[in-house]
Coordinates of C-alpha atoms and ligand atoms in Angstrom, one line a residue:
M1 CA 0.1 0.4 0.1
C2 CA 1.6 3.2 -1.1
G3 CA 5.4 2.8 -1.4
I4 CA 8.1 5.7 -1.5
F5 CA 12.1 5.7 -3.0
G6 CA 14.4 8.3 -2.8
I7 CA 18.4 8.7 -3.6
V8 CA 20.6 11.2 -3.6
T9 CA 23.8 11.3 -6.0
D10 CA 27.1 13.1 -5.8
K11 CA 26.0 15.3 -9.1
E12 CA 23.1 16.3 -11.2
Q13 CA 22.6 13.4 -13.9
N14 CA 19.5 11.5 -15.3
L15 CA 17.6 10.6 -12.5
G16 CA 14.3 9.3 -14.4
P17 CA 15.1 5.6 -15.1
V18 CA 16.0 5.1 -11.9
L19 CA 12.9 6.2 -10.5
I20 CA 10.9 4.7 -13.0
E21 CA 12.3 1.1 -12.1
A22 CA 12.4 1.9 -8.1
A23 CA 8.2 2.7 -9.0
R24 CA 8.3 -1.0 -11.0
R25 CA 9.2 -2.4 -8.1
L26 CA 7.2 -0.6 -5.6
M27 CA 4.1 -1.7 -8.0
Y28 CA 3.3 -4.8 -6.2
R29 CA 1.8 -2.9 -3.3
G30 CA -1.0 -1.7 -4.6
Y31 CA -1.6 1.6 -6.5
D32 CA -3.3 4.2 -8.4
S33 CA -1.8 6.7 -9.5
V34 CA 2.8 7.4 -9.5
G35 CA 4.7 10.2 -9.0
A36 CA 8.7 11.4 -9.4
A37 CA 10.2 14.6 -8.5
T38 CA 13.8 15.6 -9.2
I39 CA 15.7 18.1 -7.1
S40 CA 18.7 20.2 -8.1
A41 CA 20.5 22.7 -6.8
D42 CA 17.8 26.0 -7.2
R43 CA 15.0 23.9 -8.8
I44 CA 12.5 21.0 -8.3
D45 CA 10.8 18.8 -11.5
L46 CA 7.2 17.6 -10.2
R47 CA 5.4 14.9 -12.9
K48 CA 2.4 12.7 -11.3
D49 CA -0.8 11.3 -12.7
V50 CA -3.4 8.5 -12.2
G51 CA -2.4 5.3 -14.1
R52 CA 0.6 2.8 -14.0
V53 CA 3.5 3.2 -13.8
D54 CA 4.4 3.2 -17.6
D55 CA 1.5 4.5 -19.1
V56 CA 2.2 7.5 -16.3
A57 CA 6.2 8.0 -17.3
E58 CA 5.7 7.5 -20.9
K59 CA 2.6 10.5 -21.0
Y60 CA 5.0 13.2 -18.9
K61 CA 8.4 11.9 -20.2
I62 CA 9.9 10.5 -16.7
A63 CA 13.2 9.2 -18.7
E64 CA 14.4 12.6 -19.1
M65 CA 13.8 13.9 -15.6
N66 CA 17.3 15.3 -14.4
G67 CA 18.7 16.0 -10.7
Q68 CA 20.9 15.4 -7.9
R69 CA 18.6 14.1 -5.4
G70 CA 14.8 12.1 -7.0
I71 CA 11.8 10.9 -5.0
T72 CA 9.1 8.5 -6.7
Q73 CA 5.7 7.6 -4.6
L74 CA 3.1 5.2 -5.8
R75 CA 0.0 6.1 -4.0
W76 CA -3.3 3.6 -2.9
A77 CA -5.8 6.5 -2.5
T78 CA -6.8 7.1 1.2
F79 CA -7.2 10.3 1.8
G80 CA -8.6 12.1 -1.1
E81 CA -9.9 10.3 -4.8
P82 CA -7.2 9.5 -7.4
S83 CA -6.7 12.2 -9.2
Q84 CA -3.6 14.0 -10.3
V85 CA -3.9 16.5 -7.6
N86 CA -4.2 14.3 -4.9
S87 CA -0.9 12.0 -6.1
Q88 CA 2.7 12.1 -4.5
P89 CA 5.1 13.7 -4.2
H90 CA 3.7 17.3 -3.3
L91 CA 5.5 20.8 -3.1
D92 CA 5.4 23.1 0.0
S93 CA 3.7 26.8 -0.7
D94 CA 7.0 27.7 -2.1
G95 CA 7.6 24.9 -3.9
D96 CA 11.1 24.1 -3.1
L97 CA 10.2 21.6 -0.1
V98 CA 9.2 18.5 -1.9
G99 CA 8.0 15.3 0.0
A100 CA 6.3 12.1 -0.3
H101 CA 4.7 9.4 2.3
N102 CA 3.6 6.4 2.8
G103 CA 0.9 4.7 5.9
N104 CA -1.5 7.3 7.0
V105 CA -1.5 10.2 8.7
V106 CA -4.7 10.1 10.9
N107 CA -5.4 13.9 11.6
N108 CA -5.3 15.1 7.9
V109 CA -8.4 16.8 8.0
E110 CA -7.9 18.7 11.6
L111 CA -3.7 19.6 10.0
R112 CA -5.2 20.8 6.5
E113 CA -7.0 23.4 8.5
Q114 CA -4.5 24.6 10.7
F115 CA -2.4 25.1 7.5
M116 CA -4.9 26.7 5.5
A117 CA -5.4 29.2 8.5
E118 CA -1.6 29.7 8.9
G119 CA -1.5 31.0 5.5
M120 CA 0.5 27.6 3.8
T121 CA -0.4 26.5 0.0
V122 CA -3.0 23.6 0.6
R123 CA -3.4 21.7 -3.0
S124 CA -4.7 18.4 -2.5
Q125 CA -7.0 16.2 0.1
N126 CA -4.0 14.0 0.5
D127 CA -2.2 13.2 4.3
G128 CA 1.2 13.0 1.9
E129 CA 1.3 16.7 1.5
S130 CA 0.8 16.8 5.1
C131 CA 4.1 15.5 5.6
V132 CA 5.4 18.2 3.9
H133 CA 3.4 21.6 5.3
A134 CA 4.8 19.8 8.6
V135 CA 8.0 20.4 8.0
E136 CA 7.4 23.4 6.0
R137 CA 5.5 25.3 9.0
Y138 CA 8.6 24.6 11.3
I139 CA 11.6 25.3 8.9
D140 CA 9.5 28.8 8.6
Q141 CA 9.8 30.0 11.9
G142 CA 13.7 29.4 11.1
K143 CA 14.4 25.7 12.9
D144 CA 16.9 23.7 10.9
F145 CA 15.5 20.5 9.6
I146 CA 16.3 17.8 11.3
E147 CA 14.4 19.7 14.2
A148 CA 11.4 21.0 11.5
I149 CA 11.0 16.9 11.4
R150 CA 11.3 16.2 14.8
L151 CA 8.7 19.2 15.6
A152 CA 6.8 17.6 12.4
Y153 CA 7.0 14.2 13.7
A154 CA 4.8 15.2 17.2
D155 CA 1.7 16.9 15.0
L156 CA 1.7 14.2 12.8
K157 CA -1.0 11.5 13.9
G158 CA -0.8 7.6 12.6
D159 CA 1.7 5.2 11.4
Y160 CA 3.5 6.5 8.2
A161 CA 7.4 7.0 6.7
F162 CA 8.0 9.7 4.3
V163 CA 11.3 11.1 2.5
I164 CA 11.6 14.7 1.8
G165 CA 14.2 17.3 0.4
R166 CA 14.4 20.7 -0.8
I167 CA 16.5 23.0 -3.0
N168 CA 19.8 24.3 -1.6
D169 CA 20.7 21.2 -0.1
D170 CA 22.0 18.2 -1.6
R171 CA 20.9 15.9 1.3
L172 CA 17.7 14.2 1.9
Y173 CA 15.6 13.1 4.9
A174 CA 13.2 10.6 6.2
I175 CA 11.3 9.3 8.4
K176 CA 9.7 6.2 10.5
K177 CA 6.6 6.1 12.5
G178 CA 5.1 2.7 11.9
S179 CA 5.2 1.7 8.0
G180 CA 8.5 0.1 6.5
L181 CA 11.2 1.8 5.3
V182 CA 14.9 0.8 4.6
V183 CA 17.9 2.5 3.6
G184 CA 20.1 1.2 1.1
I185 CA 24.1 2.7 0.3
G186 CA 25.6 2.4 -2.8
D187 CA 28.9 4.1 -4.3
G188 CA 28.0 7.5 -4.6
F189 CA 24.5 7.8 -3.9
T190 CA 22.3 6.2 -0.9
C191 CA 18.7 5.6 -1.0
V192 CA 15.3 4.9 1.0
S193 CA 12.5 3.0 0.4
S194 CA 9.4 0.9 1.8
D195 CA 10.6 -2.3 0.9
L196 CA 13.7 -4.2 -0.3
P197 CA 12.7 -4.7 -4.5
S198 CA 13.3 -1.3 -5.0
I199 CA 17.0 -0.8 -3.7
L200 CA 18.0 -4.5 -4.4
P201 CA 19.3 -3.8 -8.4
L202 CA 21.2 -1.7 -6.9
T203 CA 22.9 -2.0 -4.0
R204 CA 23.4 -4.8 -0.9
K205 CA 23.9 -3.2 2.1
V206 CA 21.5 -1.6 3.6
I207 CA 19.8 -0.3 7.2
R208 CA 16.7 -1.3 8.8
L209 CA 15.2 1.8 10.0
E210 CA 13.1 1.6 13.4
D211 CA 10.1 3.9 14.5
G212 CA 11.2 6.7 15.6
E213 CA 14.3 7.6 13.6
I214 CA 14.9 10.0 11.1
I215 CA 17.7 9.5 8.7
T216 CA 19.6 12.2 7.0
M217 CA 21.2 10.8 3.0
H218 CA 24.0 11.9 1.7
S219 CA 25.3 11.1 -1.2
D220 CA 28.0 8.7 0.6
R221 CA 26.4 8.8 4.0
V222 CA 24.1 8.5 6.3
E223 CA 23.3 9.6 9.8
L224 CA 20.5 8.4 11.8
R225 CA 18.9 10.2 14.9
S226 CA 16.5 9.4 17.7
V227 CA 13.4 12.0 17.0
T228 CA 13.6 11.8 21.0
D229 CA 15.8 14.0 21.4
G230 CA 17.8 13.7 17.8
H231 CA 21.4 12.6 19.6
L232 CA 23.0 10.3 17.0
I233 CA 22.0 6.0 16.7
Q234 CA 24.9 3.8 15.9
R235 CA 23.3 0.7 13.3
D236 CA 25.2 -2.1 11.5
V237 CA 24.8 -2.0 7.6
D238 CA 23.6 -5.6 6.2
L239 CA 24.5 -7.2 3.2
I240 CA 21.5 -9.0 1.4
T241 CA 22.8 -11.8 0.0
E242 CA 19.4 -12.9 -1.7
E243 CA 19.3 -13.2 -5.9
M244 CA 16.9 -10.4 -7.2
S245 CA 15.6 -13.5 -10.1
A246 CA 13.5 -14.0 -7.0
V247 CA 11.6 -10.7 -7.9
Q248 CA 11.3 -11.6 -11.6
K249 CA 8.9 -13.5 -13.5
G250 CA 11.3 -16.5 -14.6
G251 CA 9.8 -17.0 -18.0
F252 CA 5.6 -16.7 -17.0
D253 CA 3.2 -14.3 -17.9
H254 CA 2.5 -13.4 -14.7
F255 CA 4.0 -13.8 -10.8
M256 CA 0.6 -14.9 -9.8
L257 CA 1.2 -18.3 -12.2
K258 CA 5.2 -18.5 -10.9
E259 CA 4.5 -18.3 -7.4
I260 CA 1.5 -20.7 -8.3
H261 CA 4.5 -22.9 -9.8
E262 CA 6.8 -22.4 -6.7
Q263 CA 4.6 -24.0 -4.0
P264 CA 6.6 -27.2 -4.1
Q265 CA 9.8 -25.5 -3.5
T266 CA 8.5 -23.3 -1.3
A267 CA 7.0 -26.2 0.6
R268 CA 10.2 -28.2 0.7
E269 CA 12.0 -25.1 1.9
V270 CA 10.2 -24.5 5.0
L271 CA 9.5 -28.1 6.2
H272 CA 13.6 -28.0 6.0
R273 CA 13.3 -25.1 7.9
L274 CA 10.9 -26.3 10.6
G275 CA 12.5 -29.2 11.1
S276 CA 15.8 -26.8 12.4
D277 CA 13.9 -24.2 13.9
P278 CA 14.2 -23.7 17.6
G279 CA 11.1 -21.1 17.8
V280 CA 9.3 -24.6 17.0
K281 CA 9.8 -26.2 20.7
G282 CA 9.2 -22.8 22.4
I283 CA 6.0 -22.1 20.5
L284 CA 5.1 -25.6 21.1
E285 CA 5.1 -25.5 24.8
K286 CA 3.8 -22.2 25.4
I287 CA 0.6 -24.0 23.3
T288 CA 0.7 -26.9 25.5
N289 CA 0.4 -25.0 28.5
A290 CA -1.5 -22.3 27.8
R291 CA -5.3 -21.6 29.0
Q292 CA -6.8 -20.1 25.7
V293 CA -4.4 -20.1 22.5
Y294 CA -6.0 -18.0 19.6
F295 CA -5.0 -17.7 15.8
I296 CA -5.2 -14.2 14.3
G297 CA -5.0 -13.0 10.8
C298 CA -6.7 -11.4 8.3
G299 CA -7.9 -12.0 4.3
T300 CA -6.0 -15.3 3.1
S301 CA -3.8 -15.1 6.4
Y302 CA -7.5 -15.8 8.3
H303 CA -8.2 -18.6 6.0
A304 CA -4.6 -20.1 7.1
C305 CA -5.5 -19.8 11.1
L306 CA -9.0 -21.5 10.6
A307 CA -7.2 -24.7 9.0
G308 CA -5.1 -24.4 11.8
S309 CA -7.4 -24.9 14.2
V310 CA -8.8 -27.7 12.5
F311 CA -5.8 -29.5 12.2
F312 CA -4.9 -28.5 16.5
A313 CA -8.4 -30.1 16.9
Q314 CA -7.8 -33.3 14.8
L315 CA -3.9 -34.0 14.7
A316 CA -3.3 -32.5 18.7
G317 CA -6.7 -32.7 20.6
K318 CA -6.2 -28.6 21.1
A319 CA -8.8 -26.3 20.9
V320 CA -7.9 -23.2 19.2
I321 CA -9.9 -20.0 18.4
P322 CA -9.2 -18.3 15.1
V323 CA -10.1 -15.1 15.0
L324 CA -10.1 -12.4 12.7
A325 CA -7.6 -9.9 13.7
P326 CA -9.6 -6.2 13.9
Q327 CA -12.7 -8.9 16.1
F328 CA -9.9 -9.7 18.5
I329 CA -9.5 -6.4 20.1
P330 CA -13.2 -5.8 21.4
Q331 CA -14.2 -9.7 21.1
Y332 CA -11.5 -11.1 23.1
A333 CA -8.8 -9.0 24.5
P334 CA -10.8 -7.7 26.9
A335 CA -11.3 -11.7 28.4
V336 CA -7.1 -12.6 27.6
G337 CA -4.4 -12.3 30.0
P338 CA -0.8 -13.8 31.1
E339 CA -2.3 -17.2 30.4
D340 CA -3.1 -17.3 26.9
V341 CA -1.2 -16.9 23.2
G342 CA -1.5 -15.7 20.6
V343 CA -0.3 -16.7 16.8
F344 CA -0.3 -13.9 14.6
V345 CA 0.2 -14.3 10.7
S346 CA 0.6 -12.3 7.9
Q347 CA 2.6 -12.7 4.7
S348 CA 3.0 -9.0 4.7
G349 CA 3.9 -9.0 8.5
E350 CA 2.4 -5.5 8.2
T351 CA -0.9 -5.7 8.3
K352 CA -2.3 -2.6 10.0
D353 CA -4.9 -4.6 11.3
V354 CA -2.8 -7.9 12.7
L355 CA -0.7 -5.0 14.4
N356 CA -2.9 -3.2 16.4
A357 CA -4.5 -7.2 17.5
L358 CA -0.8 -7.5 18.2
Q359 CA -0.9 -4.7 19.8
A360 CA -3.9 -5.5 22.3
A361 CA -2.7 -8.8 22.5
S362 CA 0.9 -7.5 24.3
E363 CA -1.1 -4.8 26.5
T364 CA -2.6 -7.7 28.5
G365 CA 0.2 -9.7 29.0
M366 CA -0.6 -12.7 26.2
T367 CA 2.3 -14.9 24.4
C368 CA 2.4 -13.3 21.2
F369 CA 3.6 -15.6 17.9
G370 CA 4.2 -14.7 14.9
I371 CA 4.4 -16.4 11.4
A372 CA 5.8 -13.9 8.3
N373 CA 6.9 -13.9 4.8
V374 CA 8.7 -10.4 5.1
I375 CA 11.7 -11.2 7.7
G376 CA 12.4 -7.8 9.6
S377 CA 8.8 -6.5 9.2
T378 CA 6.8 -4.9 12.1
L379 CA 4.9 -8.3 13.0
T380 CA 8.7 -9.8 13.1
R381 CA 10.5 -7.3 15.1
K382 CA 7.1 -7.3 18.1
T383 CA 7.2 -10.3 18.4
S384 CA 9.0 -13.2 21.4
I385 CA 9.6 -15.8 18.7
W386 CA 8.2 -15.9 15.2
L387 CA 8.5 -18.3 11.9
P388 CA 9.5 -17.4 8.8
L389 CA 7.4 -18.7 5.8
S390 CA 10.2 -19.4 3.7
C391 CA 8.2 -18.4 0.3
G392 CA 10.7 -15.7 -1.0
Y393 CA 9.1 -12.6 -2.0
E394 CA 5.5 -12.6 -2.9
I395 CA 4.7 -10.2 -5.8
S396 CA 1.2 -10.9 -7.0
V397 CA -1.2 -9.4 -4.8
P398 CA -2.9 -12.4 -4.7
A399 CA -1.5 -14.4 -1.7
T400 CA -0.3 -18.7 -3.2
K401 CA 2.5 -19.5 -1.6
T402 CA 2.2 -17.9 0.9
F403 CA -1.1 -19.7 1.8
T404 CA -0.1 -23.2 1.5
N405 CA 3.1 -22.6 3.5
Q406 CA 1.3 -21.5 6.2
V407 CA -1.0 -23.9 6.4
I408 CA 1.7 -26.2 6.5
I409 CA 3.3 -24.3 9.5
F410 CA -0.1 -25.4 11.4
L411 CA 0.2 -29.1 10.0
Y412 CA 3.6 -29.4 10.7
L413 CA 3.1 -28.3 14.6
A414 CA 0.1 -29.7 15.3
D415 CA 1.6 -33.5 14.2
R416 CA 4.3 -32.4 16.7
M417 CA 2.2 -31.5 19.2
G418 CA 0.2 -34.6 18.3
G419 CA 3.5 -36.6 19.5
G420 CA 4.6 -36.6 15.6
D421 CA 7.7 -36.0 14.0
G422 CA 6.3 -33.8 10.9
K423 CA 8.1 -36.5 8.9
A424 CA 4.1 -37.2 7.7
L425 CA 4.8 -34.3 6.2
D426 CA 7.7 -35.1 3.9
D427 CA 5.0 -35.9 1.0
L428 CA 3.8 -33.3 1.2
P429 CA 6.0 -31.2 -1.9
E430 CA 5.5 -34.0 -4.5
L431 CA 2.2 -34.1 -4.3
I432 CA 2.0 -30.4 -4.8
E433 CA 3.9 -30.7 -7.9
Q434 CA 1.7 -33.3 -9.3
T435 CA -1.3 -31.9 -8.1
I436 CA -0.1 -28.1 -10.5
R437 CA 0.7 -31.0 -13.2
T438 CA -2.6 -33.0 -13.4
T439 CA -4.9 -30.3 -12.1
G440 CA -3.8 -27.5 -15.1
R441 CA -4.9 -29.3 -17.9
Q442 CA -8.6 -30.0 -16.2
V443 CA -8.9 -26.3 -15.1
E444 CA -8.0 -25.2 -18.5
V445 CA -11.6 -26.4 -19.5
L446 CA -13.3 -26.3 -16.6
A447 CA -12.7 -22.3 -16.9
P448 CA -14.3 -21.4 -20.0
L449 CA -17.9 -23.1 -18.6
V450 CA -18.0 -21.7 -15.7
N451 CA -17.0 -17.8 -17.1
P452 CA -20.1 -16.4 -18.3
W453 CA -21.2 -16.5 -14.7
N454 CA -20.9 -13.7 -12.3
D455 CA -22.1 -15.4 -9.1
M456 CA -20.6 -18.7 -7.6
Y457 CA -20.2 -20.7 -4.4
C458 CA -17.5 -22.4 -2.9
L459 CA -18.2 -25.2 0.2
G460 CA -16.3 -27.1 2.2
Y461 CA -17.0 -28.8 5.4
G462 CA -14.1 -29.5 8.2
A463 CA -10.6 -29.3 6.8
T464 CA -11.9 -28.4 3.0
Y465 CA -14.2 -25.2 4.7
P466 CA -11.3 -23.1 4.7
I467 CA -9.6 -24.0 1.4
A468 CA -13.7 -23.1 0.4
L469 CA -13.3 -19.6 1.9
E470 CA -9.6 -18.5 0.2
G471 CA -11.2 -20.4 -3.2
A472 CA -13.9 -18.4 -3.2
L473 CA -11.5 -15.4 -1.9
K474 CA -9.0 -15.7 -5.2
L475 CA -11.8 -16.1 -7.4
K476 CA -13.2 -12.6 -6.0
E477 CA -10.3 -11.4 -6.3
I478 CA -9.2 -11.1 -9.5
T479 CA -12.6 -12.2 -11.5
Y480 CA -14.2 -9.5 -10.1
A481 CA -16.9 -11.9 -10.2
H482 CA -18.9 -12.9 -6.7
C483 CA -17.4 -15.7 -4.9
E484 CA -19.5 -16.9 -1.7
G485 CA -17.3 -19.8 0.6
M486 CA -19.6 -21.3 3.1
L487 CA -20.0 -24.3 4.5
S488 CA -21.8 -27.3 2.6
T489 CA -23.9 -27.9 5.1
E490 CA -24.9 -24.6 5.3
F491 CA -26.0 -24.1 1.8
K492 CA -29.6 -25.8 1.6
H493 CA -30.5 -23.3 5.0
G494 CA -31.0 -20.4 2.3
P495 CA -28.3 -20.3 -0.8
L496 CA -29.8 -22.8 -2.4
S497 CA -32.3 -20.7 -4.1
A498 CA -29.7 -19.2 -6.0
V499 CA -30.1 -22.0 -8.2
T500 CA -31.1 -22.0 -11.7
A501 CA -30.3 -24.1 -15.2
G502 CA -26.1 -24.6 -15.1
F503 CA -25.3 -22.2 -11.9
P504 CA -21.9 -23.4 -11.3
V505 CA -21.2 -24.0 -7.6
F506 CA -17.8 -25.9 -6.5
F507 CA -17.2 -28.9 -3.7
V508 CA -14.2 -29.2 -2.3
A509 CA -14.2 -32.9 -0.7
G510 CA -11.8 -33.9 1.5
P511 CA -11.7 -37.8 0.8
E512 CA -13.4 -38.3 4.8
D513 CA -16.7 -36.2 4.0
T514 CA -17.3 -37.5 1.2
A515 CA -21.1 -38.7 1.8
L516 CA -21.8 -35.5 2.6
I517 CA -20.5 -33.4 0.4
V518 CA -22.3 -35.5 -2.4
S519 CA -25.2 -35.1 -0.4
G520 CA -24.7 -31.1 -1.5
I521 CA -23.8 -32.2 -4.7
N522 CA -27.3 -33.6 -5.5
E523 CA -29.4 -30.7 -3.6
V524 CA -27.2 -28.8 -6.9
T525 CA -27.8 -31.1 -9.3
C526 CA -31.2 -32.0 -9.2
R527 CA -32.1 -28.5 -9.3
G528 CA -29.9 -27.7 -12.5
G529 CA -26.9 -26.6 -11.0
R530 CA -23.8 -27.6 -12.2
A531 CA -21.5 -29.2 -9.4
I532 CA -17.8 -29.5 -9.8
A533 CA -16.0 -31.6 -7.3
I534 CA -12.7 -31.2 -6.2
G535 CA -11.6 -34.2 -4.4
E536 CA -9.6 -37.5 -4.6
A537 CA -11.0 -39.8 -7.8
D538 CA -14.0 -40.8 -6.1
K539 CA -16.8 -43.6 -7.5
Q540 CA -19.7 -41.5 -5.5
L541 CA -17.8 -38.1 -7.0
K542 CA -18.0 -39.1 -10.4
V543 CA -21.5 -40.3 -10.7
N544 CA -22.9 -37.5 -9.0
A545 CA -21.5 -34.1 -10.0
S546 CA -21.2 -32.7 -13.2
E547 CA -17.4 -31.9 -13.4
V548 CA -14.7 -33.7 -11.3
I549 CA -11.6 -32.3 -10.8
D550 CA -8.7 -35.2 -9.2
L551 CA -6.7 -34.4 -7.0
P552 CA -3.9 -37.4 -6.4
H553 CA -4.4 -39.9 -3.6
S554 CA -2.4 -38.5 -0.5
N555 CA -2.5 -38.8 3.2
P556 CA -6.3 -37.6 4.4
V557 CA -4.8 -34.7 6.6
F558 CA -3.2 -32.6 3.6
A559 CA -5.6 -33.8 1.0
P560 CA -7.5 -30.7 1.5
L561 CA -4.5 -28.1 1.5
L562 CA -4.2 -29.8 -2.5
A563 CA -7.6 -28.6 -3.6
V564 CA -6.4 -25.1 -3.1
I565 CA -4.3 -25.4 -6.5
P566 CA -6.7 -25.7 -8.7
L567 CA -8.9 -23.3 -7.3
Q568 CA -6.1 -20.9 -7.3
L569 CA -5.1 -22.1 -11.2
L570 CA -8.6 -21.7 -11.8
S571 CA -8.8 -17.9 -10.5
Y572 CA -5.9 -16.5 -12.3
H573 CA -7.6 -18.4 -15.6
L574 CA -10.8 -16.9 -15.4
S575 CA -8.9 -13.5 -14.6
I576 CA -6.8 -13.7 -17.8
A577 CA -10.2 -14.8 -20.1
R578 CA -11.8 -12.3 -18.3
G579 CA -8.9 -9.6 -19.8
Y580 CA -7.4 -8.5 -15.8
D581 CA -4.0 -8.5 -14.4
P582 CA -4.3 -11.2 -12.1
D583 CA -1.2 -9.7 -10.5
Y584 CA -2.8 -6.8 -9.8
P585 CA -6.6 -6.3 -9.4
R586 CA -8.6 -3.5 -9.8
N587 CA -8.8 -1.5 -5.7
L588 CA -6.6 -3.9 -4.0
S589 CA -3.2 -3.3 -2.1
K590 CA -0.1 -6.2 -1.3
T591 CA 0.4 -4.7 2.1
L592 CA -2.4 -3.8 3.8
T593 CA -0.4 -1.1 6.4
V594 CA -4.2 0.7 7.3
D595 CA -7.4 0.6 9.1
Ligands
M6R1 O1 0.2 -9.6 4.9 P1 -1.2 -10.4 5.3 O2 -0.8 -12.1 5.4 O3 -1.3 -10.0 6.6 O4 -2.6 -9.7 4.3 C1 -3.5 -10.1 4.8 C2 -4.5 -10.0 3.3 O5 -5.0 -8.7 3.0 C3 -4.3 -10.7 2.1 O6 -3.8 -11.9 3.0 C4 -5.1 -10.8 1.3 O7 -6.7 -11.5 1.7 C5 -4.8 -11.8 0.1 N1 -4.3 -10.6 -0.7 C6 -5.7 -12.3 -0.8 O8 -5.3 -12.6 -1.2

């Protein structure tokens, strides 16, 4: 959700191509507008608009922009509609300061009124502009830049990061408060960004900022300061060794398809990692002795929590409460304490709804663990023990491989807690590979049959219920059709009335629940509906369903997980058939850092 990038070099030069490339590498976060500013000794060049990076870059000739410093920003609208004026970066009243932010300044409306009353020129509704005026206010009072940022920080409520610079100064300044910010140190330049993909092509040397830190960027060094009293902070430089190919498409048309195909390998990696991760023991000990355990997440990560709670009951005899993160605060936080355990699950580790719940839980003294993909994210820094999803970058907005690994982690923990050694999962990567191979073609045949429909249901029971919810979310997210995920037994309590000739209903069938699922299938087919079963080859499914997507034969405990793969592939093919870009669905963002 929004992304910022800033660079300081040692001389005036053509920075446009660097800014465009940095913006492209932040696109996975989701955006509706893009802008770039270059800063020279005596002038600022600012170009921005609503639209895709390449289109805005071409229209405004961003590649031709020159300067000694540059800032680019991708905006995902919160304050103010997507429009050119609300796009970022923003200028101050006189046009000699320029800055951009990522995040959410919650007192934006109040601040804008103050700025206008103080005679400043406020051009947009956007809260990024408020960050610039908040600094301008104190520069105009004669404060030096660091002091102005420190004072602005006190005025700007909410979670954000911003980068700002001005003419007649060869530096940029950035501050972090609640949103991610990483600094890169290169040869003859320094840069700062919301995330690593825009930094790694330029340099492997990075410094991760903490909340409440201000960075002054020179072309050959950076200075880190505390916002509280301005004192200098020493921080080691990290060397990133990960391959950049991880953030390329690797021969696939879309990141989503690549990430679906990476699942056998990422499953192998997480299982390998779990076998030796010392955190597993600590988490299991606490869960075993806890009064109550909660698995907490949003969207896809919540579906993994739901699956995890089924596995913990079935494999470990432990009842766990799965919770949608924002609901944890009103429904459970008042009743939990140090005897309880919460496992917070998030791909990005930056989802605000999850971090809010984590904050509320921590304040009660509850033991909080994390499961996250992005190492160094807020979730990994704020939990006592966390397990990495080990998926590498997931660029596509729809989560695929991270869901699979979230479920694998829960399966592994449940198996261990139930007395197993986790070895039962060793076949899983091979089965995932087989499922991708064998269901891929079946799904391509099925896609045109359901494509005419804009309403569908996806049903499951037991451990296939969360898989059905996840399949429905994928279908909604990238085909823009309405697909409701539901417990299969609930369908007859109301939605069955929607069934007409050909109406598609997906049934995710676990090997042990086939009889129950077959009843549901017949309730649909006898009314002319199209019941599409996803399950292991089974005579009952074959004779009763309209179509069956066959899954390979496997251990009944993890068979439900395999069913998510054809649902991911079907969503992908339907999205393409409808002319959409599955990697960047409209209105959505990969990392939701707002309430
Ligand atoms: O980064 P998180 O796992 O915390 O994100 C939570 C949801 O926003 C996310 O899972 C979302 O539902 C996915 N884009 C769905 O594919």
